[in-house]
Amino acid sequence: MSASIVARTFSRRAMTETSTLLRATRFAPQLGAIRLNSYYTPAHEYVKVEGNVGTCGITDFAQAALGDIVFVDLPEVGDQFEKGDAFGSVESVKAASDVYAPVSGTVVEINEALVDEPALVNDSAEDSAWFIKIEMSNKDEVNDLMGEADYKAHCESESA
């Protein structure tokens, strides 16, 4: 009788652990995808890839270096860019800088909010202050960009 209780207890624990593992596994790829789909250029632009669309902008490191952003120039929807082409610019109280396309493709959306409130870039450079969304013509181009750890090391070397 006690062997039966031990077997049921073990079985329940195994089922609970398996269920917990399955729940964690089900959500882990989504969490991982969020972290693994961000890529960076040495010039401090980023692209966050979702499907065949990349959301592009400047990094927090770039906005901090520029200071208070006072103007953002964005392209038109439908404009096409090759990787490395300037697609816009930012102006701050310190300097003006071109912004380069981290991937090739066609602009499918621009962040209109930045036209009226360029200072949003200082508050949320890598989140709500994205510049453009681009339909990528060659998704493999992200393989030439830095991942999060490499970009962090790159920024640390520039700060040293």
Short mmCIF file of C-alpha atoms in Angstrom, two decimals:
data_model
loop_
_atom_site.label_atom_id
_atom_site.label_comp_id
_atom_site.label_asym_id
_atom_site.label_seq_id
_atom_site.Cartn_x
_atom_site.Cartn_y
_atom_site.Cartn_z
CA MET A 1 0.00 0.00 0.00
CA SER A 2 2.75 2.48 0.88
CA ALA A 3 4.54 1.70 -2.39
CA SER A 4 1.37 2.70 -4.21
CA ILE A 5 1.23 6.04 -2.35
CA VAL A 6 4.88 6.69 -3.13
CA ALA A 7 4.28 5.90 -6.80
CA ARG A 8 1.24 8.23 -6.98
CA THR A 9 3.14 11.03 -5.19
CA PHE A 10 6.09 10.61 -7.53
CA SER A 11 3.74 10.51 -10.50
CA ARG A 12 1.95 13.72 -9.40
CA ARG A 13 5.26 15.51 -8.86
CA ALA A 14 6.50 14.41 -12.26
CA MET A 15 3.28 15.60 -13.90
CA THR A 16 3.47 18.95 -12.07
CA GLU A 17 7.13 19.43 -13.01
CA THR A 18 6.40 18.44 -16.60
CA SER A 19 3.44 20.81 -16.73
CA THR A 20 5.57 23.65 -15.33
CA LEU A 21 8.33 22.86 -17.81
CA LEU A 22 5.88 22.83 -20.71
CA ARG A 23 4.43 26.19 -19.66
CA ALA A 24 7.90 27.67 -19.37
CA THR A 25 8.94 26.21 -22.71
CA ARG A 26 5.82 27.54 -24.39
CA PHE A 27 6.58 31.10 -23.27
CA ALA A 28 10.38 30.99 -23.45
CA PRO A 29 10.64 31.22 -27.25
CA GLN A 30 8.54 34.39 -27.21
CA LEU A 31 10.71 35.94 -24.53
CA GLY A 32 13.84 34.74 -26.26
CA ALA A 33 12.66 36.05 -29.60
CA ILE A 34 12.29 39.51 -28.13
CA ARG A 35 15.86 39.47 -26.89
CA LEU A 36 17.39 37.67 -29.86
CA ASN A 37 15.88 39.76 -32.62
CA SER A 38 17.64 43.04 -31.82
CA TYR A 39 20.74 43.87 -33.84
CA TYR A 40 23.10 46.85 -33.74
CA THR A 41 25.51 48.71 -36.01
CA PRO A 42 28.87 50.14 -34.91
CA ALA A 43 27.38 53.59 -35.67
CA HIS A 44 24.70 53.02 -32.98
CA GLU A 45 21.62 52.24 -35.04
CA TYR A 46 19.45 49.27 -34.16
CA VAL A 47 16.99 47.04 -35.97
CA LYS A 48 14.44 44.92 -34.15
CA VAL A 49 13.27 42.16 -36.46
CA GLU A 50 9.75 40.79 -36.43
CA GLY A 51 9.04 38.55 -39.39
CA ASN A 52 10.24 40.40 -42.49
CA VAL A 53 9.92 43.88 -40.96
CA GLY A 54 12.68 45.67 -39.10
CA THR A 55 12.02 48.53 -36.72
CA CYS A 56 14.98 50.92 -36.88
CA GLY A 57 16.25 53.83 -34.86
CA ILE A 58 19.19 55.09 -32.86
CA THR A 59 20.31 53.44 -29.65
CA ASP A 60 20.18 54.81 -26.15
CA PHE A 61 23.97 55.16 -26.29
CA ALA A 62 23.64 57.39 -29.38
CA GLN A 63 20.95 59.62 -27.92
CA ALA A 64 22.96 60.05 -24.72
CA ALA A 65 26.01 61.08 -26.73
CA LEU A 66 23.98 63.54 -28.81
CA GLY A 67 22.24 65.20 -25.88
CA ASP A 68 18.85 66.88 -26.17
CA ILE A 69 17.32 65.96 -29.55
CA VAL A 70 15.61 68.96 -31.19
CA PHE A 71 14.90 67.69 -34.73
CA VAL A 72 14.42 64.37 -36.51
CA ASP A 73 14.33 64.09 -40.31
CA LEU A 74 12.59 60.94 -41.59
CA PRO A 75 12.14 59.49 -45.09
CA GLU A 76 8.84 58.90 -46.86
CA VAL A 77 6.91 55.64 -46.80
CA GLY A 78 7.87 53.76 -49.96
CA ASP A 79 11.46 55.01 -50.01
CA GLN A 80 14.02 52.27 -50.59
CA PHE A 81 17.42 52.04 -48.95
CA GLU A 82 20.44 49.80 -49.16
CA LYS A 83 22.16 48.71 -45.99
CA GLY A 84 24.42 51.58 -44.90
CA ASP A 85 22.51 54.32 -46.76
CA ALA A 86 21.57 57.43 -44.78
CA PHE A 87 17.79 57.40 -44.36
CA GLY A 88 17.42 60.41 -42.09
CA SER A 89 19.11 62.60 -39.54
CA VAL A 90 18.90 63.79 -35.98
CA GLU A 91 19.88 67.17 -34.63
CA SER A 92 20.63 67.95 -31.03
CA VAL A 93 21.87 70.92 -29.09
CA LYS A 94 25.38 69.43 -29.50
CA ALA A 95 25.49 68.09 -33.07
CA ALA A 96 23.73 66.79 -36.15
CA SER A 97 24.11 63.22 -37.32
CA ASP A 98 22.92 61.10 -40.21
CA VAL A 99 21.07 57.90 -39.40
CA TYR A 100 21.97 54.86 -41.50
CA ALA A 101 19.87 51.89 -42.54
CA PRO A 102 21.07 48.77 -40.72
CA VAL A 103 19.38 46.62 -43.39
CA SER A 104 18.19 47.03 -46.97
CA GLY A 105 14.54 47.39 -47.83
CA THR A 106 11.49 49.57 -48.33
CA VAL A 107 10.10 51.93 -45.68
CA VAL A 108 6.60 50.77 -44.73
CA GLU A 109 6.00 53.11 -41.78
CA ILE A 110 7.54 56.15 -40.13
CA ASN A 111 7.13 57.30 -36.55
CA GLU A 112 5.14 60.51 -37.06
CA ALA A 113 5.32 61.28 -33.33
CA LEU A 114 9.02 62.16 -33.71
CA VAL A 115 8.24 64.95 -36.16
CA ASP A 116 6.26 66.84 -33.51
CA GLU A 117 8.20 65.61 -30.46
CA PRO A 118 11.80 64.78 -31.37
CA ALA A 119 12.73 64.79 -27.66
CA LEU A 120 10.94 61.43 -27.36
CA VAL A 121 14.20 59.94 -28.61
CA ASN A 122 15.86 61.05 -25.36
CA ASP A 123 13.16 59.34 -23.31
CA SER A 124 12.70 56.10 -25.20
CA ALA A 125 15.27 55.67 -27.96
CA GLU A 126 14.95 51.90 -28.31
CA ASP A 127 11.24 51.57 -27.61
CA SER A 128 8.55 54.05 -28.61
CA ALA A 129 10.96 56.48 -30.34
CA TRP A 130 11.77 54.19 -33.27
CA PHE A 131 12.33 56.02 -36.57
CA ILE A 132 11.15 53.72 -39.38
CA LYS A 133 9.81 50.29 -40.09
CA ILE A 134 11.40 48.72 -43.12
CA GLU A 135 10.36 45.65 -45.07
CA MET A 136 13.67 43.89 -45.40
CA SER A 137 14.78 42.80 -48.86
CA ASN A 138 17.51 40.54 -47.44
CA LYS A 139 16.89 39.28 -43.92
CA ASP A 140 20.34 37.64 -43.87
CA GLU A 141 21.94 41.10 -43.59
CA VAL A 142 21.28 41.02 -39.83
CA ASN A 143 23.96 38.32 -39.58
CA ASP A 144 26.56 41.05 -40.21
CA LEU A 145 25.29 43.14 -37.27
CA MET A 146 26.11 42.89 -33.57
CA GLY A 147 23.95 41.13 -31.03
CA GLU A 148 23.19 42.62 -27.63
CA ALA A 149 26.34 41.36 -25.85
CA ASP A 150 28.67 42.42 -28.68
CA TYR A 151 27.04 45.84 -28.86
CA LYS A 152 27.38 46.33 -25.12
CA ALA A 153 31.10 45.50 -25.39
CA HIS A 154 31.38 47.91 -28.34
CA CYS A 155 29.85 50.74 -26.30
CA GLU A 156 32.09 49.98 -23.34
CA SER A 157 35.18 50.14 -25.57
CA GLU A 158 34.05 53.51 -26.96
CA SER A 159 33.45 54.85 -23.45
CA ALA A 160 36.86 53.78 -22.16
#
